[in-house]
mmCIF file of C-alpha atoms and ligand atoms in Angstrom:
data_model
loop_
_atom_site.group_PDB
_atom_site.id
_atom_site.type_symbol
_atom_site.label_atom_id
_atom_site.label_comp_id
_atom_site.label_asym_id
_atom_site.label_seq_id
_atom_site.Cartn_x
_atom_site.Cartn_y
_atom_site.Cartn_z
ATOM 1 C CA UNK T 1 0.000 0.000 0.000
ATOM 2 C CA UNK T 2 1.829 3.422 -1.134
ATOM 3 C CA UNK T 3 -1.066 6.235 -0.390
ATOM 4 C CA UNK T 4 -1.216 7.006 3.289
ATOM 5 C CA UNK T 5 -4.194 8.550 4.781
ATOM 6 C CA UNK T 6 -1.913 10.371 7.437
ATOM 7 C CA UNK T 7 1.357 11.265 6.189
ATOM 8 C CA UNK T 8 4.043 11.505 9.645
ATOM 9 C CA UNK T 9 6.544 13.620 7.262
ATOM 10 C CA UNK T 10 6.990 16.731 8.909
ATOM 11 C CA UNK T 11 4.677 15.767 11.740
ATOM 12 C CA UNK T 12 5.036 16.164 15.283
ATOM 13 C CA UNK T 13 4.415 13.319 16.768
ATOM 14 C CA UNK T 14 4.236 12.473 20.632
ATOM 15 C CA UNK T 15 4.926 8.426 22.212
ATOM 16 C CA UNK T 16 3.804 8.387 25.537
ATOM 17 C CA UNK T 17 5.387 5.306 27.603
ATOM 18 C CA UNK T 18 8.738 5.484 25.453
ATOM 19 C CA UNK T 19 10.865 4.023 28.422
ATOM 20 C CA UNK T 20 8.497 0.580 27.878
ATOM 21 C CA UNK T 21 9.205 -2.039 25.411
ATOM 22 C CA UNK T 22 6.190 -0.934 23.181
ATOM 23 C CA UNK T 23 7.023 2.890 23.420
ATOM 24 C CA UNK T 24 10.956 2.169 22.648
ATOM 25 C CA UNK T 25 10.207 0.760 20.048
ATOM 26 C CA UNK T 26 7.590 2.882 18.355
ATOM 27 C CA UNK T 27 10.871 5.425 18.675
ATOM 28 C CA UNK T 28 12.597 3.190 17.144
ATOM 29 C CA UNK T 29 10.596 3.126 14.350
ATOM 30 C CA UNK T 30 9.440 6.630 13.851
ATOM 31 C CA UNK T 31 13.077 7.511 13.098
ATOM 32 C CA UNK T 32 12.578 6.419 9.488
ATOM 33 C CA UNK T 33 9.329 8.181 8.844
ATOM 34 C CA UNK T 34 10.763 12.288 9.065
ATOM 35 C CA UNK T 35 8.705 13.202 11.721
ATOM 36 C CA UNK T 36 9.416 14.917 15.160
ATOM 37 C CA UNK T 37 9.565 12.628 18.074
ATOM 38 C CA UNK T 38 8.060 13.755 20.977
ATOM 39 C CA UNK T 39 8.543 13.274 24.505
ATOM 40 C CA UNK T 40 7.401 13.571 28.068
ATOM 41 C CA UNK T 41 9.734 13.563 31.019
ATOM 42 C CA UNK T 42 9.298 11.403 34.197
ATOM 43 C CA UNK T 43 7.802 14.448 36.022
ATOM 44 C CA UNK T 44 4.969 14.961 33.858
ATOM 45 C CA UNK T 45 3.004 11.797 35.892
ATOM 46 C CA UNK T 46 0.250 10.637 32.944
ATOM 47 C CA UNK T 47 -1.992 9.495 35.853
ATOM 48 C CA UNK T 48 -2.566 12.864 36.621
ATOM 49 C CA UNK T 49 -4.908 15.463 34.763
ATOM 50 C CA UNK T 50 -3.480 18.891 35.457
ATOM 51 C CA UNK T 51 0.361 18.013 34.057
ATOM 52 C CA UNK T 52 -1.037 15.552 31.264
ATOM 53 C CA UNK T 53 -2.911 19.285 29.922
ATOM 54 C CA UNK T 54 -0.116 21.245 30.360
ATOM 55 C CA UNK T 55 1.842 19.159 29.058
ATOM 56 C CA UNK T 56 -0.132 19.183 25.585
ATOM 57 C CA UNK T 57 -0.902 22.681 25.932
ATOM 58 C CA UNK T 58 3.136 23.461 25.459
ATOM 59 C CA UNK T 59 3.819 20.929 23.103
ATOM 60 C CA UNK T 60 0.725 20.452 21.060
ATOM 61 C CA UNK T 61 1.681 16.989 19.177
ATOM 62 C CA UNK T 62 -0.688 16.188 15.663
ATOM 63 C CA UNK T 63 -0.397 12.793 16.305
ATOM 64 C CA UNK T 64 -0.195 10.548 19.397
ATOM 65 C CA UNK T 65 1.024 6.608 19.898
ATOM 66 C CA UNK T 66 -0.677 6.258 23.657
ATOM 67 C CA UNK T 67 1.736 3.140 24.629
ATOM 68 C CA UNK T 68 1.897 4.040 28.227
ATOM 69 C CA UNK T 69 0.993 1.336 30.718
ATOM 70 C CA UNK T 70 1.145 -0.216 33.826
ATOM 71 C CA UNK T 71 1.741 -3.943 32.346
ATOM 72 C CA UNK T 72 2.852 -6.796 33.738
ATOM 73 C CA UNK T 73 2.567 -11.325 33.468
ATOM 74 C CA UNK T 74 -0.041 -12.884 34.747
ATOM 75 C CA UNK T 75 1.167 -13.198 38.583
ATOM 76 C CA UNK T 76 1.581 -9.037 38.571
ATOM 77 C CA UNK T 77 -1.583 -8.990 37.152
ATOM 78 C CA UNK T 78 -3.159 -10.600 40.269
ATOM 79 C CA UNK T 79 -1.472 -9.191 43.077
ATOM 80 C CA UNK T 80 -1.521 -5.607 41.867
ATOM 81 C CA UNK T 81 -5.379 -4.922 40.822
ATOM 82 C CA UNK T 82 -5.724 -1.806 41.563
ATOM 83 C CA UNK T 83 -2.704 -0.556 40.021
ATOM 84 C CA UNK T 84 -3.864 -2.452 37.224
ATOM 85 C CA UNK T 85 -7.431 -0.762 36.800
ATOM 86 C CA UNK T 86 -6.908 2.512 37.996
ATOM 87 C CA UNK T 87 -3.508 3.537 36.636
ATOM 88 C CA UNK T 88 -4.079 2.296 33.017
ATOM 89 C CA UNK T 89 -7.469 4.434 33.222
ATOM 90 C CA UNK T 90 -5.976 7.329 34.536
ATOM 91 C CA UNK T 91 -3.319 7.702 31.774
ATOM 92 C CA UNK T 92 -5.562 6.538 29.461
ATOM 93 C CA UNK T 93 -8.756 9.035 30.051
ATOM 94 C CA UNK T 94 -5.686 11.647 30.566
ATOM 95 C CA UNK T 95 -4.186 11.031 27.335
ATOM 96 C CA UNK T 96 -7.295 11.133 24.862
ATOM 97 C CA UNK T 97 -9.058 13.561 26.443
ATOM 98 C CA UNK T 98 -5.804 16.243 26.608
ATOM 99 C CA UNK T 99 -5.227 15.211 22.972
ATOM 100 C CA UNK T 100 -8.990 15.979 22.068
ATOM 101 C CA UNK T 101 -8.794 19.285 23.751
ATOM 102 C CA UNK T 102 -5.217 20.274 22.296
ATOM 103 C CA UNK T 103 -5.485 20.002 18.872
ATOM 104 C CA UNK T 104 -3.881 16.299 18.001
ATOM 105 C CA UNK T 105 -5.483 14.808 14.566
ATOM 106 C CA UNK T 106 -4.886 11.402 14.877
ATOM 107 C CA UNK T 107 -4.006 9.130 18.126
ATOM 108 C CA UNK T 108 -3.253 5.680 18.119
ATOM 109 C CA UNK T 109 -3.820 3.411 21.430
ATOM 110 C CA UNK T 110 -2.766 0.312 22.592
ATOM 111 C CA UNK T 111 -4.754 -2.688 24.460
ATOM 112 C CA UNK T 112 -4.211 -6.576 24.630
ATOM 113 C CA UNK T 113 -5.719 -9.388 23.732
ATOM 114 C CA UNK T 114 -6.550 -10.036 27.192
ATOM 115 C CA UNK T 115 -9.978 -7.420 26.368
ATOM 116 C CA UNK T 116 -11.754 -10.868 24.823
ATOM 117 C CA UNK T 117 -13.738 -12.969 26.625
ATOM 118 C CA UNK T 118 -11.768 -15.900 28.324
ATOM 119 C CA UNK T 119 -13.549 -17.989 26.042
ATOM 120 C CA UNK T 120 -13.917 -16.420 23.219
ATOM 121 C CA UNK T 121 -13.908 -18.987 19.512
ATOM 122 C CA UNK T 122 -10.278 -19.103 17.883
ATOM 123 C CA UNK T 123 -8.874 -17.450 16.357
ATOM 124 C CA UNK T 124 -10.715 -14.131 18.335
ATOM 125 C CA UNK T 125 -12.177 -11.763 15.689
ATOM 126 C CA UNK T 126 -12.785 -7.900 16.917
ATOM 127 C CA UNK T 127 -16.347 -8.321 17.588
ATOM 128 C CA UNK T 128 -15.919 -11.008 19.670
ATOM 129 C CA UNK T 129 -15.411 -8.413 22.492
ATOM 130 C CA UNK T 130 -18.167 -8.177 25.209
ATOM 131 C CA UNK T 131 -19.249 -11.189 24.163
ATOM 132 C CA UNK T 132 -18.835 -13.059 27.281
ATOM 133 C CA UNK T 133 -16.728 -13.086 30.610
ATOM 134 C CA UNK T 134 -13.299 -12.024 31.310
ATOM 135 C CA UNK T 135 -10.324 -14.306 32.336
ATOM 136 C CA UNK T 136 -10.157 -13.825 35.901
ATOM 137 C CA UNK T 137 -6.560 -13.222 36.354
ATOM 138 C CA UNK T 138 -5.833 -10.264 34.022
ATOM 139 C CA UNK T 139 -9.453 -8.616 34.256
ATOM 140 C CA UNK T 140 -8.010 -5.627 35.851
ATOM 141 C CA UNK T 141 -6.005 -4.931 33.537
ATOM 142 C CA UNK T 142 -8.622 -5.886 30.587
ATOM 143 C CA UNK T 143 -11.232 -3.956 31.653
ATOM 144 C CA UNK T 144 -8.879 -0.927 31.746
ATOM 145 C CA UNK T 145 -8.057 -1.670 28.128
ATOM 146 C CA UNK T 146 -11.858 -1.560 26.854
ATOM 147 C CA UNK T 147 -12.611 1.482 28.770
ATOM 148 C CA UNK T 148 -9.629 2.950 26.505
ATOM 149 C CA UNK T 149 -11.208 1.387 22.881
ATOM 150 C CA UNK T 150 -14.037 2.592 24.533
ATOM 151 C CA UNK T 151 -12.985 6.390 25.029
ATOM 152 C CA UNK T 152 -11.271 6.089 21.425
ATOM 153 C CA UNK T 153 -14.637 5.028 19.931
ATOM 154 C CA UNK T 154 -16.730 7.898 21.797
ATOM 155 C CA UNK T 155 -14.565 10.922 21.192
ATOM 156 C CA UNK T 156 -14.702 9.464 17.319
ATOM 157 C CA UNK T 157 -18.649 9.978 17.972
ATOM 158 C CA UNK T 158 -18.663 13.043 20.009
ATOM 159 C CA UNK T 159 -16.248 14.836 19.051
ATOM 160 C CA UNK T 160 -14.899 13.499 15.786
ATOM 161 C CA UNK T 161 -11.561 12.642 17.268
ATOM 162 C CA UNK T 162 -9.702 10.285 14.558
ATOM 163 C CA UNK T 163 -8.411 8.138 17.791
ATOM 164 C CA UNK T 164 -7.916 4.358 16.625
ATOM 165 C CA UNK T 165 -7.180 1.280 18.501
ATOM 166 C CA UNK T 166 -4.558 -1.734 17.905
ATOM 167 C CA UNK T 167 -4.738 -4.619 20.083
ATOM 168 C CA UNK T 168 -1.409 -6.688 20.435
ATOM 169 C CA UNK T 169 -1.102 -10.325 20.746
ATOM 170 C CA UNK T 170 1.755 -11.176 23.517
ATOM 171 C CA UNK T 171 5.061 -9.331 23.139
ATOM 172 C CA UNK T 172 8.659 -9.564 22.950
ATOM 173 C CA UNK T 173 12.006 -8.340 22.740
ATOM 174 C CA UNK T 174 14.861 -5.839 23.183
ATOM 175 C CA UNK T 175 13.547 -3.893 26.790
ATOM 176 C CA UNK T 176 11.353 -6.398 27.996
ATOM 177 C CA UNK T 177 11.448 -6.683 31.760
ATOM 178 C CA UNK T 178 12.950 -9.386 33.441
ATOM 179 C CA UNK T 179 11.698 -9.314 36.697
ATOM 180 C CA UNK T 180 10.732 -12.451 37.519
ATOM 181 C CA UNK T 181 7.756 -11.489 39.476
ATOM 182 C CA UNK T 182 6.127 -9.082 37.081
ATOM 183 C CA UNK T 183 7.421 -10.112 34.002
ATOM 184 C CA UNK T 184 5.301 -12.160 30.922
ATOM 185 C CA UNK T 185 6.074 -15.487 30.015
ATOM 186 C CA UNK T 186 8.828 -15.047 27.489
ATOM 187 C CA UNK T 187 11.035 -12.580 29.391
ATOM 188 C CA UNK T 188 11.078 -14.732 32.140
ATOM 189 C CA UNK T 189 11.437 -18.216 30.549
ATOM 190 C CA UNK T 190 14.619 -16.357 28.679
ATOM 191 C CA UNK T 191 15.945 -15.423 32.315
ATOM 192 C CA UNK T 192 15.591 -18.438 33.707
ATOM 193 C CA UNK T 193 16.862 -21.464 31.152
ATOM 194 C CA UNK T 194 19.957 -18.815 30.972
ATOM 195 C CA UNK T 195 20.075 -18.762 34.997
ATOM 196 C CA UNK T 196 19.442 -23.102 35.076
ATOM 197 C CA UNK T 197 22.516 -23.027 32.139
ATOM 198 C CA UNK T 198 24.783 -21.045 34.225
ATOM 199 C CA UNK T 199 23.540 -22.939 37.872
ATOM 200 C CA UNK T 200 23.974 -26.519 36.472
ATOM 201 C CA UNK T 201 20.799 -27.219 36.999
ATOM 202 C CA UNK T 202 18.812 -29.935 36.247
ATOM 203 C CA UNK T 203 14.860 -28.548 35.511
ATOM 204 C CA UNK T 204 13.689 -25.522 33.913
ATOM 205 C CA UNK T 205 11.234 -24.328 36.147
ATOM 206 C CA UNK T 206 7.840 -23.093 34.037
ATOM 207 C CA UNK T 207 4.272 -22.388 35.228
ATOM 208 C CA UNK T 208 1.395 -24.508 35.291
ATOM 209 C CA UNK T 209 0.575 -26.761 33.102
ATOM 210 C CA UNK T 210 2.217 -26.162 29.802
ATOM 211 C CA UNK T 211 -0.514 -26.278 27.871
ATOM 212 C CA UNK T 212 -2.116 -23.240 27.529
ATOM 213 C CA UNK T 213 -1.566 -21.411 23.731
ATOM 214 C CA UNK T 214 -0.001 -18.271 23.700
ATOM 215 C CA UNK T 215 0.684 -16.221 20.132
ATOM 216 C CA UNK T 216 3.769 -14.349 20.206
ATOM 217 C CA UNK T 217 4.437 -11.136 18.633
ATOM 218 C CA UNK T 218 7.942 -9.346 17.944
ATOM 219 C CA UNK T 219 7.829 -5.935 19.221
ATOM 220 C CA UNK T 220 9.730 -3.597 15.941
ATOM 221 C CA UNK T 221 6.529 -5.946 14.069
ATOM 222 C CA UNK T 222 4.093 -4.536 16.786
ATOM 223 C CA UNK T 223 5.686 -0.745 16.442
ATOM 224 C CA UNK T 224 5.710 -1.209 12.627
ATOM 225 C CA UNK T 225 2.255 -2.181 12.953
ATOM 226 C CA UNK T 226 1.244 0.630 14.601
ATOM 227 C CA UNK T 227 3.062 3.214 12.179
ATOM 228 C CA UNK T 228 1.005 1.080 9.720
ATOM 229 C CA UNK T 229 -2.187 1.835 11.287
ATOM 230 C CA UNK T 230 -1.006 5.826 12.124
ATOM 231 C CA UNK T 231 -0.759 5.754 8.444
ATOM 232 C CA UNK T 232 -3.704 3.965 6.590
ATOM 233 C CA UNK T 233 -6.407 3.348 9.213
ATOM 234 C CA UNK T 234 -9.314 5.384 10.030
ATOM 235 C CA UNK T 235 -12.126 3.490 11.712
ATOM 236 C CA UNK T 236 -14.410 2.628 14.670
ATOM 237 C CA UNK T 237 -13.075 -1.155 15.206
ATOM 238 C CA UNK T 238 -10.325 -1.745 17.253
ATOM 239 C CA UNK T 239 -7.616 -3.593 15.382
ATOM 240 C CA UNK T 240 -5.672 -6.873 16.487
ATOM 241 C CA UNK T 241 -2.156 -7.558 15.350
ATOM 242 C CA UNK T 242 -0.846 -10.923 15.929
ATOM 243 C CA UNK T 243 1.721 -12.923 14.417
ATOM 244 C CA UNK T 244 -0.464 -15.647 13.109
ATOM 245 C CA UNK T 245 0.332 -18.739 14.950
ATOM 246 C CA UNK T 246 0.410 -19.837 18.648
ATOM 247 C CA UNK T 247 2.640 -21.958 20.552
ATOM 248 C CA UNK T 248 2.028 -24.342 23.726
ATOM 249 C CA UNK T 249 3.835 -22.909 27.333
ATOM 250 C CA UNK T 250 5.618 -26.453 26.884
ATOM 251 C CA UNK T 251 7.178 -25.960 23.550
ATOM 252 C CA UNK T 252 8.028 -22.346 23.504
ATOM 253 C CA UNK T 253 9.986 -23.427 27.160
ATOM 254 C CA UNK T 254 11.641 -26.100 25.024
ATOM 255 C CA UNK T 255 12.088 -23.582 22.305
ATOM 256 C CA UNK T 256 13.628 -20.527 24.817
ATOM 257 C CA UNK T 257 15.838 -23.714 26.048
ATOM 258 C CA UNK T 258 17.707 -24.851 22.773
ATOM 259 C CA UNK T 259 18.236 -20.802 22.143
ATOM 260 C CA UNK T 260 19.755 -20.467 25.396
ATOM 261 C CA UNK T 261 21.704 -23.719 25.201
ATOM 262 C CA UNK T 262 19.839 -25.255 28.393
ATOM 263 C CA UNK T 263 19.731 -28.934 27.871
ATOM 264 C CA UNK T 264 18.389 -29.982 31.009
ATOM 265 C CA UNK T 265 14.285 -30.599 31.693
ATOM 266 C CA UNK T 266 11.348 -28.909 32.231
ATOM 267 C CA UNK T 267 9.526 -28.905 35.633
ATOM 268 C CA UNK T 268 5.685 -27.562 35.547
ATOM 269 C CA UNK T 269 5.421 -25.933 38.960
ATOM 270 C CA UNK T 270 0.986 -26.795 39.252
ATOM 271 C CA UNK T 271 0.403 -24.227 42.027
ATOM 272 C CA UNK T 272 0.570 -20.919 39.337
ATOM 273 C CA UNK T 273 -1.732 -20.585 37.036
ATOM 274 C CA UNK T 274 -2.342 -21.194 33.681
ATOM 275 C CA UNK T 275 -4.885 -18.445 32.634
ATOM 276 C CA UNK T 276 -6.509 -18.612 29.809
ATOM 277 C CA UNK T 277 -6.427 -21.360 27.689
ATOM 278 C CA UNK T 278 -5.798 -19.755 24.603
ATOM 279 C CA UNK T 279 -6.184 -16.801 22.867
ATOM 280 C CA UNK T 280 -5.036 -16.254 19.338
ATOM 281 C CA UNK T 281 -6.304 -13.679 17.264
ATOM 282 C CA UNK T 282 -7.948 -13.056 14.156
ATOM 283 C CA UNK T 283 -5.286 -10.908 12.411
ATOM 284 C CA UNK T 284 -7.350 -11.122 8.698
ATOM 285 C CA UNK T 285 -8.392 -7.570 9.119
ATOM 286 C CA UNK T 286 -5.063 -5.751 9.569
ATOM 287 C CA UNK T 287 -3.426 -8.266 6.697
ATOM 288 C CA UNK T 288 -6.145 -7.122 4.261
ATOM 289 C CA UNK T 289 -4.977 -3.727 4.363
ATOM 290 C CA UNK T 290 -1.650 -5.336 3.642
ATOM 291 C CA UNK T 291 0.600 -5.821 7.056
ATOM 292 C CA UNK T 292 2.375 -8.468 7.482
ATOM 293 C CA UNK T 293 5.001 -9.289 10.006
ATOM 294 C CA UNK T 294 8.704 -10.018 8.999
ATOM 295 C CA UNK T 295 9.999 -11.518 12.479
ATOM 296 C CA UNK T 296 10.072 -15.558 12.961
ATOM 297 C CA UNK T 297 9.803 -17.021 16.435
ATOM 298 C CA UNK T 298 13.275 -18.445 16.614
ATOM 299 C CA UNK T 299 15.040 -15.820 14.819
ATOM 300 C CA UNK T 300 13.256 -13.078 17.396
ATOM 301 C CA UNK T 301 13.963 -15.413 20.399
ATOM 302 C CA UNK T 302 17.776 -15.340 19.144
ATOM 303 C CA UNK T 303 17.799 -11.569 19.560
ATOM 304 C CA UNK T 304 16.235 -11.359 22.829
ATOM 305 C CA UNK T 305 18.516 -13.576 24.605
ATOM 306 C CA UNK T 306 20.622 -11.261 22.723
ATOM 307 C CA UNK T 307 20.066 -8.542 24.077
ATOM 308 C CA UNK T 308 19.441 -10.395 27.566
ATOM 309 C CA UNK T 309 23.222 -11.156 27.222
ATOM 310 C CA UNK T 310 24.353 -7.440 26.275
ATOM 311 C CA UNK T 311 22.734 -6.198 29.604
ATOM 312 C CA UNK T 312 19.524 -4.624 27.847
ATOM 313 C CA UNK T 313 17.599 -6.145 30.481
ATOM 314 C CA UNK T 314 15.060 -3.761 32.306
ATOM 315 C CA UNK T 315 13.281 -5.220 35.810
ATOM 316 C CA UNK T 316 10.194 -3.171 36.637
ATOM 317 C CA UNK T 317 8.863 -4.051 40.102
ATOM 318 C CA UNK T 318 5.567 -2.978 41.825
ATOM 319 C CA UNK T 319 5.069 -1.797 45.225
ATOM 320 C CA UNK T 320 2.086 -2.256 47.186
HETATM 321 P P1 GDP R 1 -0.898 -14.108 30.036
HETATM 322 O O1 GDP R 1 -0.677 -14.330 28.573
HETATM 323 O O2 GDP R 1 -1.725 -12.909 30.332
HETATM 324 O O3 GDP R 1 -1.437 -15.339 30.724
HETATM 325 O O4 GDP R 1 0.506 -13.712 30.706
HETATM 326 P P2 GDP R 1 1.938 -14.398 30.943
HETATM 327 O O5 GDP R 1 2.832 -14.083 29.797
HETATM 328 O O6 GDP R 1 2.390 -13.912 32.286
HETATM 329 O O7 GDP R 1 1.696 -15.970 31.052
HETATM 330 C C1 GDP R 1 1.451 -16.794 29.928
HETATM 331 C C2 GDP R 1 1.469 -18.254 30.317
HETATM 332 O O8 GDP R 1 2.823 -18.653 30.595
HETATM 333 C C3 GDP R 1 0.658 -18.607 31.573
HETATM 334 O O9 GDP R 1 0.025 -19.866 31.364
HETATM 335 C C4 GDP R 1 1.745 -18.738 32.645
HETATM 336 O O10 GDP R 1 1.382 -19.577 33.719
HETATM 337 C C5 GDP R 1 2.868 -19.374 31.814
HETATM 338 N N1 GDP R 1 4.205 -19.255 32.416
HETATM 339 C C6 GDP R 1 5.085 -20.290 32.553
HETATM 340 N N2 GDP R 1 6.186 -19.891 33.208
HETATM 341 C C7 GDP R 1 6.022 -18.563 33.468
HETATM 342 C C8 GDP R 1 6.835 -17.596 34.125
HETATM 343 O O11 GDP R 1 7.924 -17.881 34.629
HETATM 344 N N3 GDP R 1 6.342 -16.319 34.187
HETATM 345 C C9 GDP R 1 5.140 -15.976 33.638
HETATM 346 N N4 GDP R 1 4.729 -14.697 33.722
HETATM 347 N N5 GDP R 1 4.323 -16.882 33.041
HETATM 348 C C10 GDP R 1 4.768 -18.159 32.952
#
């Protein structure tokens, strides 16, 4: 596709979250499209209202990639769900509505897959949302993210905001965190075949069963999906972008293992959860338009433990 319906050349063009793994990468990418990057400092705190405005008051961005979030794997999500809910719908309402007020033309935000219902048919189409209940241990979280497709969708009506949505399959890569108590499956399986490796040890250790499904999505695909979007997308629908396939827990352990060079076992530890038993998504809208993504499990697994290895490692904890 060559036409754009928003061209970034020239634009300026705000990422808020660009310390995350999401955000980073958006920055990443924007480099190649001539636009000016954008910004916010640590002091400007996106749960709050009155710095959020000012901040878009003095900077005025056209266009906005809202990849700030308080994230986290599925333990995190449990343990912390008020953090969960009321942070991700502070910076959220914060966000759209200062970008409504201020001027900005086009704002892209991001959710999860988590916001379908836990069991929703495979692979999960867009309208499958509010279909049916929530997996209990990330609806915190979830909820947060429809209330933000949800804001997107009514300043379209109200106030003919041209706010979109993308919603991500699972992520990963260079400045995931690797805490082991917050962090997603892949970060963490990474950290700890490369900690059994170095230990001598004889099992990996990997949550519950194995067998839930997970798909698993490079992030410089997700951020060049989202430039994608920024660029030819206009609508009312939220958007998923997945990779196309899904993996069991079991093999992608046995997968992160052979990268890693761990050639001991695996040990399922039955007293964490498994979640939801699967949730890969129906990616046939975004690949009509003509995405597709270029990174391979194995090759993007490679460059994580790359990275991993280089000391690109960030940990994010969470205080109660
Ligand atoms: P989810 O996709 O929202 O469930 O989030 P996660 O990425 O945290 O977990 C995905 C699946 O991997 C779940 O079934 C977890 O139980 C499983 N898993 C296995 N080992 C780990 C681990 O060490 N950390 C995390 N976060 N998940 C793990």
């Amino acid at each position: 596709m060559t036409d754009a319906l928003y061209d970034l050349t020239g634009k300026r063009v705000y990422v808020a979250g660009h310390r995350g793994m999401v955000g980073s990468a958006i920055v990443r990418r924007l480099q190649r499209e001539g636009c000016e990057i954008l910004t916010a400092d640590r002091a400007v705190d996106l749960r709050e209202q009155a710095p959020v405005r000012d901040w878009f008051a003095a900077n005025r961005p056209d266009a906005v990639f809202l990849a700030a979030a308080r994230v986290g794997g599925i333990d995190a999500n449990d343990r912390y769900p008020a953090q969960f809910l009321y942070d991700n719908l502070m910076i959220e309402a914060n966000v759209i509505d200062a970008a409504a007020q201020f001027g900005t033309s086009r704002l892209l935000f991001l959710g999860s897959s988590c916001i379908y219902p836990r069991m929703a048919p495979q692979p999960i189409v867009e309208d499958a949302l509010l279909t049916g209940p929530l997996e209990p241990t990330n609806e915190w979280y979830a909820i947060a993210k429809i209330a933000g497709i949800k804001l997107c969708q009514a300043y379209r009506r109200e106030y003919d905001c041209d706010f979109i949505s993308a919603m991500p399959t699972n992520l990963y890569g260079p400045g995931d965190n690797f805490d082991l108590a917050t962090s997603h499956v892949m970060p963490a399986l990474i950290r700890k075949a490369h900690e059994a490796k170095l230990a001598g040890d004889a099992a990996l250790p990997v949550w519950g069963s194995g067998k839930p499904l997970r798909e698993f999505l490079h992030v410089d695909d997700m951020a060049d999906a989202c430039v994608f979007l920024m660029r030819h997308y206009s609508g009312e629908s939220h958007v998923n972008v997945g990779y196309g396939e899904d993996i069991s827990i079991a093999d992608l352990a046995r997968t992160v293992a052979k990268a890693v060079g761990f050639a001991g076992d695996i040990a399922f530890d039955a007293t964490k959860p498994d979640g939801t038993p699967r949730k890969l998504m129906d990616s046939s809208l975004l690949r009509g338009m003509g995405w597709r993504p270029s990174v391979d499990l194995e090759t993007g697994i490679a460059g994580a433990y790359a990275h991993f290895l280089e000391g690109g490692a960030r940990t994010v904890s969470l205080s109660q």
